[in-house]
PDB file of C-alpha atoms in Angstrom:
ATOM      1  CA  ASN A   1      14.034 -17.311  -4.173  1.00 37.00           C
ATOM      2  CA  CYS A   2      12.414 -14.143  -2.895  1.00 41.00           C
ATOM      3  CA  ASN A   3      10.177 -13.761  -5.998  1.00 39.00           C
ATOM      4  CA  ASN A   4       8.388 -17.032  -5.436  1.00 40.00           C
ATOM      5  CA  LYS A   5       4.902 -15.856  -4.495  1.00 40.00           C
ATOM      6  CA  ASN A   6       4.268 -18.954  -2.398  1.00 42.00           C
ATOM      7  CA  SER A   7       7.536 -18.635  -0.410  1.00 42.00           C
ATOM      8  CA  GLY A   8       6.795 -18.427   3.250  1.00 43.00           C
ATOM      9  CA  SER A   9       3.307 -19.803   3.050  1.00 44.00           C
ATOM     10  CA  ASN A  10       1.989 -23.194   3.970  1.00 50.00           C
ATOM     11  CA  ASP A  11       0.228 -25.540   1.550  1.00 61.00           C
ATOM     12  CA  THR A  12      -3.224 -24.673   2.832  1.00 81.00           C
ATOM     13  CA  THR A  13      -5.316 -22.282   0.810  1.00 89.00           C
ATOM     14  CA  TYR A  14      -8.283 -20.788   2.530  1.00 92.00           C
ATOM     15  CA  THR A  15     -11.489 -19.384   0.979  1.00 92.00           C
ATOM     16  CA  ALA A  16     -13.535 -16.476   2.206  1.00 92.00           C
ATOM     17  CA  GLU A  17     -16.337 -18.946   2.878  1.00 94.00           C
ATOM     18  CA  GLN A  18     -14.063 -21.020   5.182  1.00 94.00           C
ATOM     19  CA  MET A  19     -13.191 -17.874   7.071  1.00 95.00           C
ATOM     20  CA  LYS A  20     -16.672 -16.411   7.377  1.00 94.00           C
ATOM     21  CA  ASP A  21     -17.060 -17.439  11.010  1.00 93.00           C
ATOM     22  CA  ASN A  22     -13.562 -16.590  12.111  1.00 96.00           C
ATOM     23  CA  PRO A  23     -13.897 -13.572  14.448  1.00 96.00           C
ATOM     24  CA  LEU A  24     -10.414 -12.361  13.591  1.00 96.00           C
ATOM     25  CA  VAL A  25     -11.145 -12.173   9.822  1.00 95.00           C
ATOM     26  CA  GLN A  26     -14.606 -10.587  10.143  1.00 93.00           C
ATOM     27  CA  GLU A  27     -14.607  -6.880  10.792  1.00 90.00           C
ATOM     28  CA  SER A  28     -15.744  -6.175  14.323  1.00 91.00           C
ATOM     29  CA  THR A  29     -19.153  -4.510  14.937  1.00 92.00           C
ATOM     30  CA  LEU A  30     -17.995  -3.223  18.293  1.00 94.00           C
ATOM     31  CA  PRO A  31     -17.339   0.524  18.793  1.00 95.00           C
ATOM     32  CA  TYR A  32     -14.083   1.559  17.111  1.00 92.00           C
ATOM     33  CA  PHE A  33     -14.005  -1.849  15.478  1.00 90.00           C
ATOM     34  CA  ALA A  34     -12.431  -3.232  18.664  1.00 93.00           C
ATOM     35  CA  PRO A  35     -11.856  -6.945  18.587  1.00 92.00           C
ATOM     36  CA  ASP A  36     -14.470  -9.076  20.375  1.00 92.00           C
ATOM     37  CA  PHE A  37     -12.170 -10.997  22.637  1.00 92.00           C
ATOM     38  CA  THR A  38     -15.109 -13.057  24.043  1.00 93.00           C
ATOM     39  CA  LYS A  39     -15.317 -14.787  20.574  1.00 95.00           C
ATOM     40  CA  ILE A  40     -11.615 -15.274  19.843  1.00 94.00           C
ATOM     41  CA  LYS A  41     -10.127 -18.636  20.618  1.00 94.00           C
ATOM     42  CA  ASP A  42      -6.563 -19.883  20.108  1.00 95.00           C
ATOM     43  CA  GLU A  43      -7.649 -22.051  17.195  1.00 95.00           C
ATOM     44  CA  HIS A  44      -8.771 -19.019  15.252  1.00 96.00           C
ATOM     45  CA  PHE A  45      -5.347 -17.495  15.043  1.00 96.00           C
ATOM     46  CA  GLN A  46      -3.423 -19.729  12.617  1.00 96.00           C
ATOM     47  CA  PRO A  47      -6.056 -19.935   9.955  1.00 97.00           C
ATOM     48  CA  ALA A  48      -6.699 -16.183  10.241  1.00 97.00           C
ATOM     49  CA  LEU A  49      -3.012 -15.310   9.961  1.00 97.00           C
ATOM     50  CA  GLU A  50      -2.441 -17.731   7.066  1.00 97.00           C
ATOM     51  CA  TYR A  51      -5.524 -16.398   5.248  1.00 97.00           C
ATOM     52  CA  ALA A  52      -4.545 -12.756   5.805  1.00 98.00           C
ATOM     53  CA  LEU A  53      -1.079 -13.475   4.326  1.00 98.00           C
ATOM     54  CA  GLN A  54      -2.733 -15.178   1.401  1.00 97.00           C
ATOM     55  CA  VAL A  55      -5.143 -12.277   0.786  1.00 97.00           C
ATOM     56  CA  GLU A  56      -2.327  -9.746   0.783  1.00 98.00           C
ATOM     57  CA  ARG A  57      -0.078 -11.935  -1.373  1.00 98.00           C
ATOM     58  CA  GLU A  58      -2.850 -12.272  -4.005  1.00 97.00           C
ATOM     59  CA  ALA A  59      -3.626  -8.516  -3.923  1.00 98.00           C
ATOM     60  CA  ILE A  60       0.067  -7.646  -4.275  1.00 98.00           C
ATOM     61  CA  GLU A  61       0.386  -9.902  -7.333  1.00 98.00           C
ATOM     62  CA  LYS A  62      -2.581  -8.082  -8.899  1.00 98.00           C
ATOM     63  CA  ILE A  63      -1.093  -4.698  -8.180  1.00 98.00           C
ATOM     64  CA  ALA A  64       2.337  -5.694  -9.479  1.00 98.00           C
ATOM     65  CA  ASN A  65       0.876  -7.170 -12.658  1.00 98.00           C
ATOM     66  CA  ASN A  66      -1.576  -4.390 -13.354  1.00 98.00           C
ATOM     67  CA  PRO A  67      -1.163  -3.415 -16.981  1.00 98.00           C
ATOM     68  CA  ASP A  68      -2.301   0.165 -16.341  1.00 98.00           C
ATOM     69  CA  ALA A  69       0.263   2.844 -15.729  1.00 97.00           C
ATOM     70  CA  PRO A  70       1.017   3.244 -12.017  1.00 98.00           C
ATOM     71  CA  THR A  71      -0.930   5.823 -10.062  1.00 97.00           C
ATOM     72  CA  VAL A  72      -1.052   6.609  -6.380  1.00 97.00           C
ATOM     73  CA  GLU A  73      -4.606   5.057  -6.336  1.00 97.00           C
ATOM     74  CA  ASN A  74      -3.897   1.814  -8.283  1.00 98.00           C
ATOM     75  CA  THR A  75      -0.530   1.191  -6.601  1.00 98.00           C
ATOM     76  CA  LEU A  76      -0.040   2.814  -3.188  1.00 98.00           C
ATOM     77  CA  VAL A  77      -3.641   3.007  -2.049  1.00 97.00           C
ATOM     78  CA  GLU A  78      -4.267  -0.592  -3.228  1.00 98.00           C
ATOM     79  CA  MET A  79      -1.159  -1.701  -1.301  1.00 98.00           C
ATOM     80  CA  GLU A  80      -2.516  -0.095   1.868  1.00 97.00           C
ATOM     81  CA  LYS A  81      -5.924  -1.803   1.299  1.00 97.00           C
ATOM     82  CA  ALA A  82      -4.175  -5.138   0.667  1.00 98.00           C
ATOM     83  CA  HIS A  83      -2.477  -4.847   4.090  1.00 97.00           C
ATOM     84  CA  ASP A  84      -5.630  -4.065   6.072  1.00 96.00           C
ATOM     85  CA  LEU A  85      -6.559  -7.613   7.005  1.00 97.00           C
ATOM     86  CA  ILE A  86      -3.063  -8.788   7.965  1.00 97.00           C
ATOM     87  CA  ASP A  87      -2.668  -5.594  10.023  1.00 96.00           C
ATOM     88  CA  ARG A  88      -5.961  -6.196  11.849  1.00 95.00           C
ATOM     89  CA  VAL A  89      -5.394  -9.904  12.484  1.00 97.00           C
ATOM     90  CA  SER A  90      -1.709  -9.630  13.453  1.00 96.00           C
ATOM     91  CA  SER A  91      -2.386  -6.628  15.770  1.00 95.00           C
ATOM     92  CA  VAL A  92      -4.796  -8.702  17.818  1.00 95.00           C
ATOM     93  CA  PHE A  93      -2.520 -11.739  17.753  1.00 96.00           C
ATOM     94  CA  TYR A  94       0.617  -9.912  18.849  1.00 94.00           C
ATOM     95  CA  ALA A  95      -1.257  -7.908  21.490  1.00 93.00           C
ATOM     96  CA  LEU A  96      -2.468 -11.157  23.077  1.00 90.00           C
ATOM     97  CA  ALA A  97       0.981 -12.765  22.577  1.00 92.00           C
ATOM     98  CA  GLY A  98       2.444  -9.922  24.639  1.00 91.00           C
ATOM     99  CA  ALA A  99      -0.291  -9.509  27.235  1.00 91.00           C
ATOM    100  CA  HIS A 100      -2.079 -12.820  27.626  1.00 87.00           C
ATOM    101  CA  THR A 101       0.096 -15.547  26.077  1.00 90.00           C
ATOM    102  CA  ASN A 102       0.029 -19.306  26.528  1.00 93.00           C
ATOM    103  CA  GLU A 103       1.918 -22.262  24.963  1.00 95.00           C
ATOM    104  CA  THR A 104      -0.280 -22.386  21.876  1.00 94.00           C
ATOM    105  CA  ILE A 105       0.262 -18.697  21.101  1.00 94.00           C
ATOM    106  CA  LYS A 106       3.989 -19.015  21.801  1.00 95.00           C
ATOM    107  CA  LYS A 107       4.308 -21.927  19.381  1.00 96.00           C
ATOM    108  CA  LEU A 108       2.269 -20.175  16.731  1.00 96.00           C
ATOM    109  CA  GLN A 109       4.377 -17.016  17.192  1.00 96.00           C
ATOM    110  CA  ALA A 110       7.543 -19.088  16.545  1.00 96.00           C
ATOM    111  CA  ASP A 111       5.901 -20.848  13.576  1.00 96.00           C
ATOM    112  CA  MET A 112       4.644 -17.594  11.994  1.00 96.00           C
ATOM    113  CA  ALA A 113       7.798 -15.500  12.376  1.00 96.00           C
ATOM    114  CA  PRO A 114       9.618 -16.942   9.334  1.00 97.00           C
ATOM    115  CA  LYS A 115       6.392 -16.836   7.355  1.00 97.00           C
ATOM    116  CA  PHE A 116       5.948 -13.124   8.065  1.00 97.00           C
ATOM    117  CA  ALA A 117       9.631 -12.498   7.235  1.00 96.00           C
ATOM    118  CA  ALA A 118       9.332 -14.276   3.900  1.00 97.00           C
ATOM    119  CA  HIS A 119       6.044 -12.577   3.151  1.00 97.00           C
ATOM    120  CA  SER A 120       7.606  -9.171   3.760  1.00 97.00           C
ATOM    121  CA  ASP A 121      10.607 -10.077   1.572  1.00 95.00           C
ATOM    122  CA  ASN A 122       8.296 -11.252  -1.223  1.00 96.00           C
ATOM    123  CA  ILE A 123       6.646  -7.831  -1.209  1.00 97.00           C
ATOM    124  CA  LEU A 124       9.682  -5.639  -0.738  1.00 97.00           C
ATOM    125  CA  LEU A 125      11.801  -7.565  -3.290  1.00 95.00           C
ATOM    126  CA  ASN A 126       9.009  -7.854  -5.886  1.00 96.00           C
ATOM    127  CA  ASP A 127      10.674  -6.087  -8.801  1.00 96.00           C
ATOM    128  CA  LYS A 128       7.454  -5.381 -10.734  1.00 97.00           C
ATOM    129  CA  LEU A 129       5.924  -3.751  -7.680  1.00 98.00           C
ATOM    130  CA  PHE A 130       9.078  -1.772  -6.987  1.00 98.00           C
ATOM    131  CA  GLN A 131       9.155  -0.539 -10.629  1.00 97.00           C
ATOM    132  CA  ARG A 132       5.597   0.815 -10.207  1.00 98.00           C
ATOM    133  CA  ILE A 133       6.613   2.640  -7.017  1.00 98.00           C
ATOM    134  CA  LYS A 134       9.906   3.872  -8.479  1.00 98.00           C
ATOM    135  CA  SER A 135       8.091   5.229 -11.516  1.00 97.00           C
ATOM    136  CA  LEU A 136       5.776   7.248  -9.236  1.00 98.00           C
ATOM    137  CA  TYR A 137       8.733   8.334  -7.097  1.00 98.00           C
ATOM    138  CA  ASP A 138      10.753   9.469 -10.112  1.00 97.00           C
ATOM    139  CA  LYS A 139       7.772  11.562 -11.363  1.00 97.00           C
ATOM    140  CA  ARG A 140       6.562  12.822  -7.991  1.00 95.00           C
ATOM    141  CA  SER A 141       7.311  16.514  -8.848  1.00 94.00           C
ATOM    142  CA  GLU A 142       5.597  16.457 -12.222  1.00 95.00           C
ATOM    143  CA  LEU A 143       2.620  14.544 -10.755  1.00 94.00           C
ATOM    144  CA  GLY A 144       2.266  17.372  -8.210  1.00 93.00           C
ATOM    145  CA  LEU A 145       2.084  14.971  -5.257  1.00 92.00           C
ATOM    146  CA  GLU A 146       1.804  16.586  -1.899  1.00 93.00           C
ATOM    147  CA  GLY A 147       0.554  15.930   1.589  1.00 95.00           C
ATOM    148  CA  GLU A 148      -0.406  12.341   2.463  1.00 95.00           C
ATOM    149  CA  ASP A 149       0.082  11.058  -1.093  1.00 96.00           C
ATOM    150  CA  LEU A 150       3.649  12.335  -1.231  1.00 97.00           C
ATOM    151  CA  LYS A 151       4.477  11.047   2.295  1.00 97.00           C
ATOM    152  CA  LEU A 152       3.022   7.615   1.531  1.00 97.00           C
ATOM    153  CA  LEU A 153       5.071   7.425  -1.663  1.00 98.00           C
ATOM    154  CA  GLU A 154       8.257   8.487   0.155  1.00 97.00           C
ATOM    155  CA  VAL A 155       7.715   5.970   2.984  1.00 97.00           C
ATOM    156  CA  LYS A 156       6.972   3.070   0.590  1.00 97.00           C
ATOM    157  CA  TYR A 157       9.887   3.960  -1.699  1.00 98.00           C
ATOM    158  CA  GLN A 158      12.324   4.133   1.257  1.00 98.00           C
ATOM    159  CA  ALA A 159      11.084   0.795   2.658  1.00 97.00           C
ATOM    160  CA  PHE A 160      11.743  -0.882  -0.692  1.00 97.00           C
ATOM    161  CA  ILE A 161      15.172   0.767  -0.993  1.00 97.00           C
ATOM    162  CA  LYS A 162      16.175  -0.235   2.505  1.00 96.00           C
ATOM    163  CA  ALA A 163      15.093  -3.795   1.857  1.00 95.00           C
ATOM    164  CA  GLY A 164      17.367  -3.947  -1.223  1.00 95.00           C
ATOM    165  CA  ALA A 165      14.828  -3.595  -4.032  1.00 94.00           C
ATOM    166  CA  ASN A 166      17.260  -1.439  -5.996  1.00 89.00           C
ATOM    167  CA  LEU A 167      20.046  -4.017  -5.842  1.00 87.00           C
ATOM    168  CA  SER A 168      20.931  -6.348  -8.690  1.00 83.00           C
ATOM    169  CA  ASP A 169      19.541  -9.902  -8.546  1.00 81.00           C
ATOM    170  CA  GLN A 170      22.951 -11.181  -7.463  1.00 82.00           C
ATOM    171  CA  GLU A 171      23.229  -8.599  -4.665  1.00 81.00           C
ATOM    172  CA  LYS A 172      19.760  -9.511  -3.450  1.00 75.00           C
TER     173      LYS A 172
END
């Protein structure tokens, strides 16, 4: 069931307190927020990746269930913010997986692939979230959207359409 918010996650729930010392979760203080590879160890990856998925999943649920009318700010911008942590953590992980891999990273890569796929499906097939985006998309002319806001809306809408968000439940 693609609408099960826990689909694709493990049974472990992390707290911000538990993750406070994980160098992948904490924003880097280095120039350009470059990751501090001297502090990152293999054992940091799985909890950071799981936590980042959890953070985005929780944020997406809040966005999808927001009782306020959808706006670019409370839907699209919040979705972008929700994705920040998973983007930062997974970028470092996959960069190392491609450039400096080892057996631990290879195993974690195999373990995380289906979790990332399920996570993506849970977002792209979330009907409440899609209805918020579709509402904005359908009113984009009257809302006077242009520039980055319009492009972000078009990209998000097309991603949901390509994933099958507009299909019936049976077709999904």
